[in-house]
Amino acid sequence: MLSSLTMNEQTTFAELTLGQRVEQENFRGTIRYLGPVAGTKGEWIGVEWDDKERGKHSGSHGETQYFECLFPGTGSFTRLSNRVDIGSSLLSILKERYVKVGKDQGDIYIDDKKVEMYDFDRVQERQRKLHLMKNIGLANTNVRCADDYNETQAACGGIEDLDMTSTLISTWQDVADICAPLTKLGVLRLNRNRFMPLIEQPHFGASFQNLRCLALNRVYMTWNEVELLEPSIPNLEMLQFGFNLLQELGTKTGDDDSSSLPVSQQKVKGFANLQDIHLEGNGFQDWNQILRLSRLPKLKAMDLIDNKIDSILAPEDPEDFKSLEMLRLNGNTFQDWVSFDRLGLYPALKTLWVGTRPVMTKYDEENGDQEVDPRTLIVAKMEKLEHLNGSEIVEKSRFDSELYYLKHVALSTVGMEASAVNALHPRFERLCQVHGAPDVSDESRKATSDMLKDRLIAITFVTMEKVGGPPKTKIQRNVLGTMTVKNLKNLAQKLVKIPANRQELSFVIPDPDYADQTITVQLKDDMRQISFYEIQDGIEIIIMDKNKA
């Protein structure tokens, strides 16, 4: 399908190149084709649009494929004679964005808001002080290129944090030229840009010398390109590289000495100061790919939310992730619980996020128990863990979890060889050393069969329009004290059909100081365990719908 736009007068065909960024009607895209289209007259521009709703096809017309699109249906053709904005320089956009002067010199605009005449001096002063601004937001603007080095440094050399998300910058050289005069720049956001591919080592001098944080979400670069950038960002501490369709961390060629090694041993090199890496929303499946990051010397935090990882592997060497303290794995559905035993072998890991139901296969299918709380299992399996899903693991919680897990494993593996037990439950032997071997006599089995019941709290969900009002629904359930408020809301949603995000949960207890008085306690923190609120057996949990309150 072909479309018709209006051409910017100063834009000529000679200025347009493949890979160049363009904008029309607030939609940004990348030129993927320049030339004729069969069955039509004249020259056409083939554009791959950033917005998936903007395109009309995938680069084809008739039976001919003229260009490829990363996402189907994001391409279209437009006439060369139509208006296509190819962008402006940094300072032009910066001055337009922050201070604009109208045709009448008395009309001053700041962020598109007209300022009255009596503010004229103040606005001019602000414009003169542009060089003092530290945080600049130019997201969704048509920044394309740099200005003169000295002019830029004099005008805005104090910038420390620059957001150029979704612009018309098309090459890394342009990014480097823009950043070179900004000698104090520490944070650079380049999300949702489409750069021409890097195919060889760039030489950007000191353009990114002081950069500490770089955001490259949804730029659809390869990891090989990131490694080509690495020498130019020697002081980088945080890298955001999410939603880039990655399944592997680059490919090694025959020229690389490590290309013949197993994947997990093809270690990512450099990034000497990197402490925090965000790789959420990609397509990683194989933990061996993640192990390639394990020798980054200062890496403390790693975000792998919403990937496709189904199993964790143990460290292959004591040096693997030796500094990693925090790991986010929400949105990955694991096939086995032994993955958490393996996570427990990473020496510095103290904080873990995995969601409330991290394993796809039910624990009862593996171990004959439907009621074991995932938090209990994870705490018992990971000795050094201090925080799980945002909640602190207190000493009593760890003690209870380990004791229950120890007893449960002992009872479910009666008659099994010790080697087989340890293969299934690597922490069992260590827990026996800490707490003593569990008693699996008939009397103990009967006592243990009642242990879970002793840990369960009987609560009654009561729906009301207001506290103290007549109850509309009452449903009784037994829950674990380790259940979080978030999970309690999810359970209530299934039972009373009120969406979790609309629920207000509370319960009423007697006032310890005043007879015949009560106190209403609200369960506000979704990440807290319900035991934090000292909920007792037999309590009524009041559910109110925010939309009807």
Protein backbone atom coordinates (compact mmCIF):
# COMPACT_ATOMS: atom_id res chain seq x y z
CA MET A 1 0.00 0.00 0.00
CA LEU A 2 1.26 3.46 -0.90
CA SER A 3 0.59 6.73 0.92
CA SER A 4 0.91 10.44 0.24
CA LEU A 5 2.49 13.06 2.55
CA THR A 6 3.85 16.59 2.15
CA MET A 7 7.60 17.10 1.73
CA ASN A 8 9.67 19.45 3.86
CA GLU A 9 11.02 22.10 1.48
CA GLN A 10 14.65 21.88 2.58
CA THR A 11 14.75 18.07 2.44
CA THR A 12 16.13 16.69 -0.83
CA PHE A 13 16.52 13.18 -2.14
CA ALA A 14 20.30 13.49 -1.84
CA GLU A 15 19.97 13.91 1.95
CA LEU A 16 18.13 10.62 2.41
CA THR A 17 20.04 7.41 3.06
CA LEU A 18 19.14 3.89 4.09
CA GLY A 19 19.01 3.62 7.86
CA GLN A 20 18.22 7.30 8.30
CA ARG A 21 15.55 8.23 10.84
CA VAL A 22 12.49 10.25 9.82
CA GLU A 23 9.33 11.61 11.44
CA GLN A 24 5.85 12.39 10.16
CA GLU A 25 2.79 13.32 12.20
CA ASN A 26 4.61 12.38 15.45
CA PHE A 27 5.42 8.90 14.15
CA ARG A 28 9.10 8.00 13.87
CA GLY A 29 10.62 5.43 11.61
CA THR A 30 13.68 4.29 9.70
CA ILE A 31 14.27 4.46 5.94
CA ARG A 32 14.68 0.91 4.61
CA TYR A 33 14.24 1.50 0.86
CA LEU A 34 14.78 4.30 -1.65
CA GLY A 35 13.77 3.84 -5.25
CA PRO A 36 11.03 2.82 -7.68
CA VAL A 37 8.07 0.54 -6.92
CA ALA A 38 6.75 -1.66 -9.72
CA GLY A 39 3.52 -0.48 -11.30
CA THR A 40 3.97 3.12 -10.14
CA LYS A 41 5.81 6.21 -11.34
CA GLY A 42 8.60 8.05 -9.61
CA GLU A 43 10.69 7.35 -6.52
CA TRP A 44 9.44 6.09 -3.16
CA ILE A 45 10.68 6.00 0.42
CA GLY A 46 10.13 2.70 2.23
CA VAL A 47 9.82 3.30 5.98
CA GLU A 48 9.83 0.84 8.88
CA TRP A 49 7.84 2.59 11.63
CA ASP A 50 8.63 2.32 15.33
CA ASP A 51 4.94 2.18 16.22
CA LYS A 52 3.48 -1.21 15.33
CA GLU A 53 0.12 0.38 14.59
CA ARG A 54 1.51 2.81 12.01
CA GLY A 55 2.54 0.44 9.22
CA LYS A 56 0.46 -1.06 6.44
CA HIS A 57 2.59 -4.01 5.33
CA SER A 58 5.98 -5.66 5.87
CA GLY A 59 7.95 -4.00 3.08
CA SER A 60 6.26 -5.53 0.06
CA HIS A 61 4.14 -4.25 -2.81
CA GLY A 62 2.43 -6.65 -5.13
CA GLU A 63 4.61 -9.75 -5.24
CA THR A 64 7.89 -7.92 -4.65
CA GLN A 65 9.63 -7.64 -1.26
CA TYR A 66 11.43 -4.29 -1.21
CA PHE A 67 12.62 -4.27 2.41
CA GLU A 68 12.33 -6.27 5.62
CA CYS A 69 10.66 -5.25 8.88
CA LEU A 70 11.67 -6.54 12.30
CA PHE A 71 8.00 -6.72 13.27
CA PRO A 72 5.36 -7.71 10.68
CA GLY A 73 3.08 -4.96 9.43
CA THR A 74 5.26 -1.99 10.42
CA GLY A 75 6.25 -0.84 6.93
CA SER A 76 4.80 1.56 4.37
CA PHE A 77 5.85 3.54 1.29
CA THR A 78 5.67 7.32 0.99
CA ARG A 79 6.50 9.67 -1.85
CA LEU A 80 9.81 11.50 -1.92
CA SER A 81 7.88 14.70 -2.59
CA ASN A 82 6.04 14.38 0.71
CA ARG A 83 6.89 16.13 3.97
CA VAL A 84 9.43 14.07 5.89
CA ASP A 85 11.16 15.61 8.89
CA ILE A 86 14.75 14.41 9.12
CA GLY A 87 15.42 16.21 12.41
CA SER A 88 17.50 19.05 13.80
CA SER A 89 20.61 19.55 15.91
CA LEU A 90 20.76 19.14 19.68
CA LEU A 91 20.90 22.86 20.50
CA SER A 92 18.04 23.68 18.14
CA ILE A 93 15.78 21.15 19.81
CA LEU A 94 17.05 22.03 23.28
CA LYS A 95 16.24 25.72 22.91
CA GLU A 96 12.91 24.97 21.28
CA ARG A 97 12.02 22.51 24.04
CA TYR A 98 12.91 24.68 26.99
CA VAL A 99 12.60 28.31 25.84
CA LYS A 100 10.88 29.50 22.66
CA VAL A 101 10.54 33.11 21.50
CA GLY A 102 7.52 34.01 19.32
CA LYS A 103 7.46 36.35 16.34
CA ASP A 104 6.53 39.13 18.72
CA GLN A 105 9.60 39.45 20.93
CA GLY A 106 7.26 39.96 23.87
CA ASP A 107 5.86 36.42 23.46
CA ILE A 108 7.96 33.95 25.42
CA TYR A 109 7.08 30.28 25.71
CA ILE A 110 8.37 27.78 28.24
CA ASP A 111 7.35 24.18 27.58
CA ASP A 112 4.70 25.50 25.16
CA LYS A 113 3.16 27.79 27.81
CA LYS A 114 3.06 31.49 27.06
CA VAL A 115 4.71 33.74 29.65
CA GLU A 116 3.43 37.26 30.18
CA MET A 117 5.56 40.32 29.36
CA TYR A 118 6.47 41.03 32.96
CA ASP A 119 8.29 37.67 33.06
CA PHE A 120 10.51 38.62 30.14
CA ASP A 121 13.64 39.33 32.17
CA ARG A 122 13.27 36.14 34.20
CA VAL A 123 12.87 33.99 31.10
CA GLN A 124 15.87 35.57 29.41
CA GLU A 125 17.86 34.85 32.55
CA ARG A 126 16.75 31.25 32.42
CA GLN A 127 17.86 31.01 28.80
CA ARG A 128 21.24 32.48 29.70
CA LYS A 129 21.53 29.85 32.44
CA LEU A 130 20.85 26.93 30.13
CA HIS A 131 24.44 25.89 30.70
CA LEU A 132 23.63 25.31 34.38
CA MET A 133 20.90 22.72 33.69
CA LYS A 134 21.86 19.22 34.82
CA ASN A 135 18.88 17.07 33.81
CA ILE A 136 17.62 17.36 30.24
CA GLY A 137 14.65 15.46 28.77
CA LEU A 138 14.52 15.29 24.98
CA ALA A 139 12.51 12.08 24.65
CA ASN A 140 10.20 11.91 21.63
CA THR A 141 11.86 14.87 19.92
CA ASN A 142 13.52 15.12 16.51
CA VAL A 143 17.12 15.41 17.70
CA ARG A 144 19.30 14.15 14.88
CA CYS A 145 22.87 15.43 15.18
CA ALA A 146 25.40 17.46 17.12
CA ASP A 147 26.33 21.14 16.96
CA ASP A 148 29.75 22.76 17.14
CA TYR A 149 31.72 21.30 20.06
CA ASN A 150 32.62 24.63 21.69
CA GLU A 151 29.16 26.09 21.17
CA THR A 152 27.53 23.05 22.77
CA GLN A 153 29.93 23.01 25.70
CA ALA A 154 29.33 26.70 26.37
CA ALA A 155 25.55 26.37 26.04
CA CYS A 156 24.86 23.21 28.06
CA GLY A 157 28.14 21.65 29.16
CA GLY A 158 26.79 20.99 32.66
CA ILE A 159 24.34 18.27 31.61
CA GLU A 160 24.66 15.20 33.83
CA ASP A 161 21.53 13.28 32.85
CA LEU A 162 20.32 13.26 29.21
CA ASP A 163 17.23 11.46 27.97
CA MET A 164 17.14 11.04 24.18
CA THR A 165 14.60 8.23 24.04
CA SER A 166 12.88 7.83 20.64
CA THR A 167 14.61 10.47 18.51
CA LEU A 168 15.91 10.73 14.94
CA ILE A 169 19.52 9.85 15.76
CA SER A 170 20.57 7.07 13.41
CA THR A 171 24.27 6.40 14.12
CA TRP A 172 26.44 5.90 17.15
CA GLN A 173 28.84 8.46 15.75
CA ASP A 174 26.07 11.06 16.06
CA VAL A 175 25.49 10.00 19.67
CA ALA A 176 29.21 10.33 20.38
CA ASP A 177 29.41 13.76 18.73
CA ILE A 178 26.44 14.97 20.79
CA CYS A 179 27.92 13.67 24.05
CA ALA A 180 31.55 14.69 23.51
CA PRO A 181 31.11 18.30 24.78
CA LEU A 182 29.03 17.07 27.75
CA THR A 183 32.01 16.19 29.92
CA LYS A 184 29.91 15.73 33.07
CA LEU A 185 27.40 13.37 31.47
CA GLY A 186 26.80 10.38 33.74
CA VAL A 187 23.38 9.09 32.66
CA LEU A 188 22.33 8.58 29.03
CA ARG A 189 18.97 7.18 27.96
CA LEU A 190 18.69 6.06 24.35
CA ASN A 191 15.70 3.76 24.56
CA ARG A 192 13.52 3.11 21.50
CA ASN A 193 16.03 4.39 18.96
CA ARG A 194 17.07 2.41 15.88
CA PHE A 195 20.77 2.78 15.13
CA MET A 196 22.62 1.65 12.05
CA PRO A 197 24.47 -1.57 12.95
CA LEU A 198 27.98 -1.42 14.37
CA ILE A 199 30.18 -3.77 12.39
CA GLU A 200 33.63 -2.78 13.62
CA GLN A 201 35.26 -1.27 16.68
CA PRO A 202 34.31 2.44 16.86
CA HIS A 203 36.70 5.11 18.08
CA PHE A 204 34.76 7.65 20.09
CA GLY A 205 37.61 9.12 22.13
CA ALA A 206 36.38 10.46 25.47
CA SER A 207 32.74 10.97 24.43
CA PHE A 208 31.44 8.48 27.02
CA GLN A 209 34.36 8.60 29.42
CA ASN A 210 32.31 9.50 32.51
CA LEU A 211 29.14 7.62 31.63
CA ARG A 212 27.88 5.54 34.56
CA CYS A 213 24.41 4.54 33.36
CA LEU A 214 23.37 3.67 29.81
CA ALA A 215 19.78 2.71 28.88
CA LEU A 216 19.32 0.84 25.61
CA ASN A 217 15.91 -0.76 25.97
CA ARG A 218 14.10 -1.70 22.74
CA VAL A 219 16.90 -0.59 20.42
CA TYR A 220 17.13 -4.10 18.92
CA MET A 221 20.91 -4.17 18.83
CA THR A 222 22.87 -7.41 19.13
CA TRP A 223 25.10 -8.21 22.09
CA ASN A 224 28.05 -8.25 19.70
CA GLU A 225 27.40 -4.55 19.10
CA VAL A 226 27.34 -3.89 22.85
CA GLU A 227 30.74 -5.55 23.14
CA LEU A 228 32.03 -3.32 20.35
CA LEU A 229 30.91 -0.31 22.41
CA GLU A 230 32.51 -1.60 25.62
CA PRO A 231 35.96 0.05 25.24
CA SER A 232 34.21 3.43 24.84
CA ILE A 233 32.31 3.13 28.14
CA PRO A 234 35.06 2.16 30.63
CA ASN A 235 33.31 3.54 33.73
CA LEU A 236 29.84 2.13 33.09
CA GLU A 237 28.14 0.90 36.28
CA MET A 238 24.60 0.19 35.04
CA LEU A 239 23.48 -1.15 31.66
CA GLN A 240 19.82 -1.44 30.73
CA PHE A 241 19.44 -3.70 27.70
CA GLY A 242 15.91 -5.02 28.00
CA PHE A 243 13.36 -6.06 25.39
CA ASN A 244 15.92 -6.52 22.62
CA LEU A 245 14.84 -10.02 21.48
CA LEU A 246 18.09 -11.58 22.73
CA GLN A 247 18.38 -15.33 23.08
CA GLU A 248 22.14 -15.41 23.38
CA LEU A 249 24.97 -13.08 24.31
CA GLY A 250 26.48 -12.74 20.86
CA THR A 251 28.25 -15.32 18.77
CA LYS A 252 31.93 -16.14 18.84
CA THR A 253 33.76 -16.44 15.52
CA GLY A 254 36.58 -18.72 14.54
CA ASP A 255 38.99 -15.84 15.10
CA ASP A 256 38.10 -15.79 18.81
CA ASP A 257 40.17 -18.11 21.02
CA SER A 258 37.06 -19.01 23.06
CA SER A 259 34.88 -19.98 20.07
CA SER A 260 35.62 -23.70 20.54
CA LEU A 261 34.76 -23.68 24.26
CA PRO A 262 31.37 -24.72 25.71
CA VAL A 263 28.90 -21.81 25.71
CA SER A 264 29.08 -21.24 29.45
CA GLN A 265 32.86 -20.82 29.26
CA GLN A 266 32.76 -18.21 26.49
CA LYS A 267 32.90 -15.46 29.09
CA VAL A 268 31.95 -11.86 28.38
CA LYS A 269 35.06 -9.75 28.89
CA GLY A 270 35.58 -6.12 29.84
CA PHE A 271 32.91 -4.08 31.65
CA ALA A 272 35.32 -3.76 34.56
CA ASN A 273 33.07 -1.43 36.57
CA LEU A 274 29.63 -2.82 35.68
CA GLN A 275 27.58 -3.43 38.84
CA ASP A 276 23.99 -3.69 37.60
CA ILE A 277 22.70 -5.21 34.35
CA HIS A 278 19.07 -5.29 33.18
CA LEU A 279 18.19 -7.91 30.57
CA GLU A 280 14.46 -8.17 31.23
CA GLY A 281 11.95 -8.96 28.50
CA ASN A 282 14.40 -10.78 26.22
CA GLY A 283 14.19 -14.40 25.12
CA PHE A 284 16.92 -16.14 27.15
CA GLN A 285 16.20 -19.82 27.76
CA ASP A 286 19.59 -21.38 28.48
CA TRP A 287 21.31 -20.55 31.78
CA ASN A 288 24.61 -21.30 30.06
CA GLN A 289 24.17 -17.99 28.24
CA ILE A 290 23.74 -16.21 31.57
CA LEU A 291 26.88 -17.90 32.92
CA ARG A 292 28.83 -16.05 30.23
CA LEU A 293 28.36 -12.94 32.39
CA SER A 294 29.66 -14.65 35.50
CA ARG A 295 33.18 -13.20 35.42
CA LEU A 296 32.21 -9.54 35.38
CA PRO A 297 34.25 -8.59 38.45
CA LYS A 298 31.91 -6.06 40.11
CA LEU A 299 28.49 -7.32 39.02
CA LYS A 300 26.14 -7.11 42.03
CA ALA A 301 22.64 -7.05 40.53
CA MET A 302 21.06 -8.75 37.53
CA ASP A 303 17.52 -8.38 36.19
CA LEU A 304 16.23 -11.30 34.10
CA ILE A 305 12.50 -10.67 34.52
CA ASP A 306 10.19 -12.06 31.81
CA ASN A 307 12.63 -14.24 29.94
CA LYS A 308 12.07 -17.95 29.17
CA ILE A 309 14.51 -19.55 31.59
CA ASP A 310 13.20 -22.90 32.82
CA SER A 311 16.17 -24.22 34.77
CA ILE A 312 19.13 -22.83 36.73
CA LEU A 313 22.59 -24.37 36.63
CA ALA A 314 25.04 -24.38 39.52
CA PRO A 315 28.22 -22.28 39.29
CA GLU A 316 30.95 -24.12 37.42
CA ASP A 317 33.71 -22.36 39.31
CA PRO A 318 33.99 -20.50 42.67
CA GLU A 319 34.63 -17.32 40.66
CA ASP A 320 31.25 -17.49 38.88
CA PHE A 321 29.10 -14.52 39.95
CA LYS A 322 31.19 -14.18 43.08
CA SER A 323 29.87 -10.64 43.71
CA LEU A 324 26.23 -11.14 42.63
CA GLU A 325 23.96 -10.11 45.52
CA MET A 326 20.59 -9.49 43.87
CA LEU A 327 18.77 -11.43 41.15
CA ARG A 328 15.33 -10.80 39.63
CA LEU A 329 13.74 -13.81 37.94
CA ASN A 330 10.02 -12.95 38.02
CA GLY A 331 8.14 -14.09 34.93
CA ASN A 332 10.34 -17.12 34.28
CA THR A 333 8.60 -20.44 34.89
CA PHE A 334 11.00 -23.10 36.13
CA GLN A 335 10.51 -26.81 35.53
CA ASP A 336 12.15 -28.00 38.73
CA TRP A 337 12.69 -27.03 42.36
CA VAL A 338 16.32 -28.13 42.28
CA SER A 339 17.02 -24.84 40.45
CA PHE A 340 16.70 -23.13 43.82
CA ASP A 341 19.18 -25.52 45.42
CA ARG A 342 21.59 -24.48 42.67
CA LEU A 343 20.87 -20.78 43.19
CA GLY A 344 21.80 -21.32 46.82
CA LEU A 345 25.32 -22.23 45.69
CA TYR A 346 26.05 -18.73 44.37
CA PRO A 347 28.16 -17.37 47.22
CA ALA A 348 27.01 -13.75 47.53
CA LEU A 349 23.33 -14.04 46.52
CA LYS A 350 21.22 -12.46 49.28
CA THR A 351 18.17 -11.00 47.52
CA LEU A 352 15.92 -12.90 45.12
CA TRP A 353 12.72 -12.03 43.26
CA VAL A 354 10.92 -14.97 41.63
CA GLY A 355 7.20 -14.25 41.99
CA THR A 356 4.81 -16.29 44.06
CA ARG A 357 4.49 -19.37 41.83
CA PRO A 358 7.92 -19.80 40.25
CA VAL A 359 7.71 -23.49 39.30
CA MET A 360 5.43 -24.77 36.54
CA THR A 361 5.17 -28.34 37.82
CA LYS A 362 3.22 -28.62 41.04
CA TYR A 363 5.24 -29.64 44.06
CA ASP A 364 2.69 -32.35 44.89
CA GLU A 365 3.36 -33.98 41.50
CA GLU A 366 6.99 -34.35 42.51
CA ASN A 367 6.67 -34.90 46.24
CA GLY A 368 3.08 -35.80 47.05
CA ASP A 369 2.18 -32.61 48.93
CA GLN A 370 -0.21 -29.97 47.67
CA GLU A 371 0.16 -27.54 50.52
CA VAL A 372 3.88 -26.69 50.67
CA ASP A 373 4.29 -22.93 50.34
CA PRO A 374 6.85 -21.97 47.65
CA ARG A 375 8.37 -19.41 50.01
CA THR A 376 8.95 -22.14 52.60
CA LEU A 377 10.75 -24.29 50.04
CA ILE A 378 12.94 -21.50 48.69
CA VAL A 379 13.97 -20.27 52.14
CA ALA A 380 14.87 -23.80 53.20
CA LYS A 381 16.85 -24.46 50.03
CA MET A 382 18.85 -21.19 50.01
CA GLU A 383 20.89 -20.83 53.19
CA LYS A 384 22.30 -17.35 52.54
CA LEU A 385 19.11 -15.70 51.26
CA GLU A 386 18.05 -12.63 53.28
CA HIS A 387 15.21 -11.15 51.20
CA LEU A 388 12.67 -12.95 49.02
CA ASN A 389 10.21 -11.09 46.79
CA GLY A 390 10.83 -7.89 48.73
CA SER A 391 10.18 -9.39 52.15
CA GLU A 392 12.87 -9.95 54.76
CA ILE A 393 13.51 -13.51 55.89
CA VAL A 394 13.52 -13.26 59.67
CA GLU A 395 15.27 -15.82 61.85
CA LYS A 396 12.08 -17.53 63.01
CA SER A 397 10.78 -17.85 59.45
CA ARG A 398 14.03 -19.51 58.37
CA PHE A 399 13.98 -21.87 61.35
CA ASP A 400 10.38 -22.93 60.70
CA SER A 401 10.97 -23.34 56.97
CA GLU A 402 14.07 -25.46 57.39
CA LEU A 403 12.52 -27.64 60.10
CA TYR A 404 9.37 -28.26 58.13
CA TYR A 405 11.29 -28.96 54.91
CA LEU A 406 13.67 -31.32 56.73
CA LYS A 407 10.80 -33.33 58.17
CA HIS A 408 8.91 -33.35 54.90
CA VAL A 409 11.87 -34.66 52.90
CA ALA A 410 12.59 -37.35 55.48
CA LEU A 411 9.02 -38.64 55.36
CA SER A 412 8.71 -38.50 51.59
CA THR A 413 11.96 -40.43 51.01
CA VAL A 414 11.60 -43.28 53.51
CA GLY A 415 13.46 -46.33 52.23
CA MET A 416 15.40 -44.36 49.61
CA GLU A 417 19.19 -44.60 49.37
CA ALA A 418 21.01 -41.65 50.93
CA SER A 419 22.70 -40.80 47.64
CA ALA A 420 19.34 -40.61 45.90
CA VAL A 421 17.91 -38.40 48.65
CA ASN A 422 20.85 -36.01 48.40
CA ALA A 423 20.53 -35.90 44.62
CA LEU A 424 16.90 -34.83 44.92
CA HIS A 425 17.41 -32.61 47.98
CA PRO A 426 21.00 -31.30 48.14
CA ARG A 427 20.33 -29.29 51.32
CA PHE A 428 18.97 -32.25 53.30
CA GLU A 429 22.31 -33.48 54.66
CA ARG A 430 23.35 -29.98 55.71
CA LEU A 431 20.00 -29.37 57.44
CA CYS A 432 20.40 -32.64 59.31
CA GLN A 433 23.73 -31.34 60.62
CA VAL A 434 22.11 -28.08 61.73
CA HIS A 435 18.84 -29.36 63.22
CA GLY A 436 19.54 -33.06 63.74
CA ALA A 437 18.22 -36.00 61.76
CA PRO A 438 14.41 -36.04 61.77
CA ASP A 439 12.49 -38.80 63.51
CA VAL A 440 10.53 -40.88 61.00
CA SER A 441 8.95 -43.32 63.43
CA ASP A 442 5.23 -44.04 63.15
CA GLU A 443 4.49 -41.70 66.03
CA SER A 444 6.55 -38.96 64.44
CA ARG A 445 4.84 -39.49 61.10
CA LYS A 446 1.46 -38.98 62.69
CA ALA A 447 2.71 -35.86 64.43
CA THR A 448 4.20 -34.53 61.23
CA SER A 449 1.01 -35.19 59.30
CA ASP A 450 -0.60 -32.75 61.71
CA MET A 451 2.25 -30.23 61.45
CA LEU A 452 0.89 -28.51 58.38
CA LYS A 453 -2.53 -28.26 59.95
CA ASP A 454 -0.88 -26.59 62.95
CA ARG A 455 0.77 -24.08 60.59
CA LEU A 456 -2.47 -23.27 58.79
CA ILE A 457 -4.64 -20.36 59.85
CA ALA A 458 -8.42 -20.62 59.50
CA ILE A 459 -9.77 -17.35 58.12
CA THR A 460 -13.16 -16.27 56.82
CA PHE A 461 -13.44 -13.93 53.86
CA VAL A 462 -16.32 -11.53 54.42
CA THR A 463 -17.46 -9.09 51.73
CA MET A 464 -18.95 -5.81 52.95
CA GLU A 465 -19.70 -2.43 51.47
CA LYS A 466 -18.23 -0.77 54.59
CA VAL A 467 -16.60 -1.86 57.84
CA GLY A 468 -19.31 -2.71 60.33
CA GLY A 469 -21.91 -3.12 57.63
CA PRO A 470 -23.89 -6.29 56.97
CA PRO A 471 -21.90 -9.14 55.43
CA LYS A 472 -22.78 -10.06 51.86
CA THR A 473 -20.65 -13.20 51.47
CA LYS A 474 -18.76 -15.46 53.88
CA ILE A 475 -16.25 -18.08 52.71
CA GLN A 476 -13.88 -19.96 55.02
CA ARG A 477 -10.41 -21.12 53.96
CA ASN A 478 -7.20 -22.35 55.60
CA VAL A 479 -4.06 -20.44 54.63
CA LEU A 480 -0.40 -20.42 55.61
CA GLY A 481 0.90 -17.60 57.75
CA THR A 482 3.71 -17.18 55.22
CA MET A 483 1.24 -16.23 52.50
CA THR A 484 1.71 -12.65 51.29
CA VAL A 485 -1.11 -10.11 51.23
CA LYS A 486 -0.82 -10.12 47.43
CA ASN A 487 -1.48 -13.85 47.29
CA LEU A 488 -4.31 -13.48 49.79
CA LYS A 489 -5.94 -10.97 47.43
CA ASN A 490 -5.48 -13.34 44.50
CA LEU A 491 -7.18 -16.10 46.48
CA ALA A 492 -10.01 -13.75 47.43
CA GLN A 493 -10.40 -12.76 43.78
CA LYS A 494 -11.09 -16.38 42.85
CA LEU A 495 -13.55 -16.83 45.70
CA VAL A 496 -15.59 -13.60 45.68
CA LYS A 497 -14.91 -12.37 42.10
CA ILE A 498 -13.60 -8.94 43.13
CA PRO A 499 -10.41 -8.06 41.16
CA ALA A 500 -7.35 -7.99 43.40
CA ASN A 501 -6.47 -4.41 42.42
CA ARG A 502 -9.87 -3.22 43.65
CA GLN A 503 -9.76 -4.96 47.02
CA GLU A 504 -9.32 -3.27 50.38
CA LEU A 505 -8.55 -5.91 53.01
CA SER A 506 -8.87 -5.38 56.76
CA PHE A 507 -9.79 -7.14 59.97
CA VAL A 508 -11.15 -6.01 63.31
CA ILE A 509 -9.61 -6.78 66.72
CA PRO A 510 -10.47 -5.71 70.26
CA ASP A 511 -8.77 -2.54 71.48
CA PRO A 512 -6.32 -3.64 74.20
CA ASP A 513 -6.65 -0.31 76.02
CA TYR A 514 -10.39 0.36 75.92
CA ALA A 515 -13.07 -2.18 76.74
CA ASP A 516 -15.86 -2.57 74.22
CA GLN A 517 -13.77 -0.77 71.58
CA THR A 518 -12.27 -2.23 68.42
CA ILE A 519 -9.40 -1.44 66.07
CA THR A 520 -9.54 -1.90 62.31
CA VAL A 521 -6.25 -3.14 60.87
CA GLN A 522 -5.73 -2.66 57.14
CA LEU A 523 -3.57 -5.01 55.09
CA LYS A 524 -1.89 -2.38 52.92
CA ASP A 525 1.49 -3.88 52.06
CA ASP A 526 1.06 -6.49 49.33
CA MET A 527 4.56 -7.88 49.88
CA ARG A 528 4.14 -8.53 53.61
CA GLN A 529 3.35 -12.00 54.90
CA ILE A 530 0.01 -12.10 56.67
CA SER A 531 1.83 -13.29 59.79
CA PHE A 532 3.32 -9.79 59.99
CA TYR A 533 -0.14 -8.52 60.89
CA GLU A 534 -0.43 -11.17 63.63
CA ILE A 535 -3.56 -12.64 62.10
CA GLN A 536 -4.96 -15.28 64.44
CA ASP A 537 -6.87 -18.47 63.76
CA GLY A 538 -10.57 -17.79 63.17
CA ILE A 539 -10.19 -14.15 62.10
CA GLU A 540 -12.56 -12.58 59.60
CA ILE A 541 -10.90 -10.79 56.67
CA ILE A 542 -13.14 -7.99 55.44
CA ILE A 543 -13.09 -7.40 51.68
CA MET A 544 -14.41 -4.13 50.28
CA ASP A 545 -14.56 -3.14 46.62
CA LYS A 546 -12.86 0.26 46.12
CA ASN A 547 -15.13 0.99 43.18
CA LYS A 548 -18.21 0.64 45.36
CA ALA A 549 -16.92 2.25 48.54
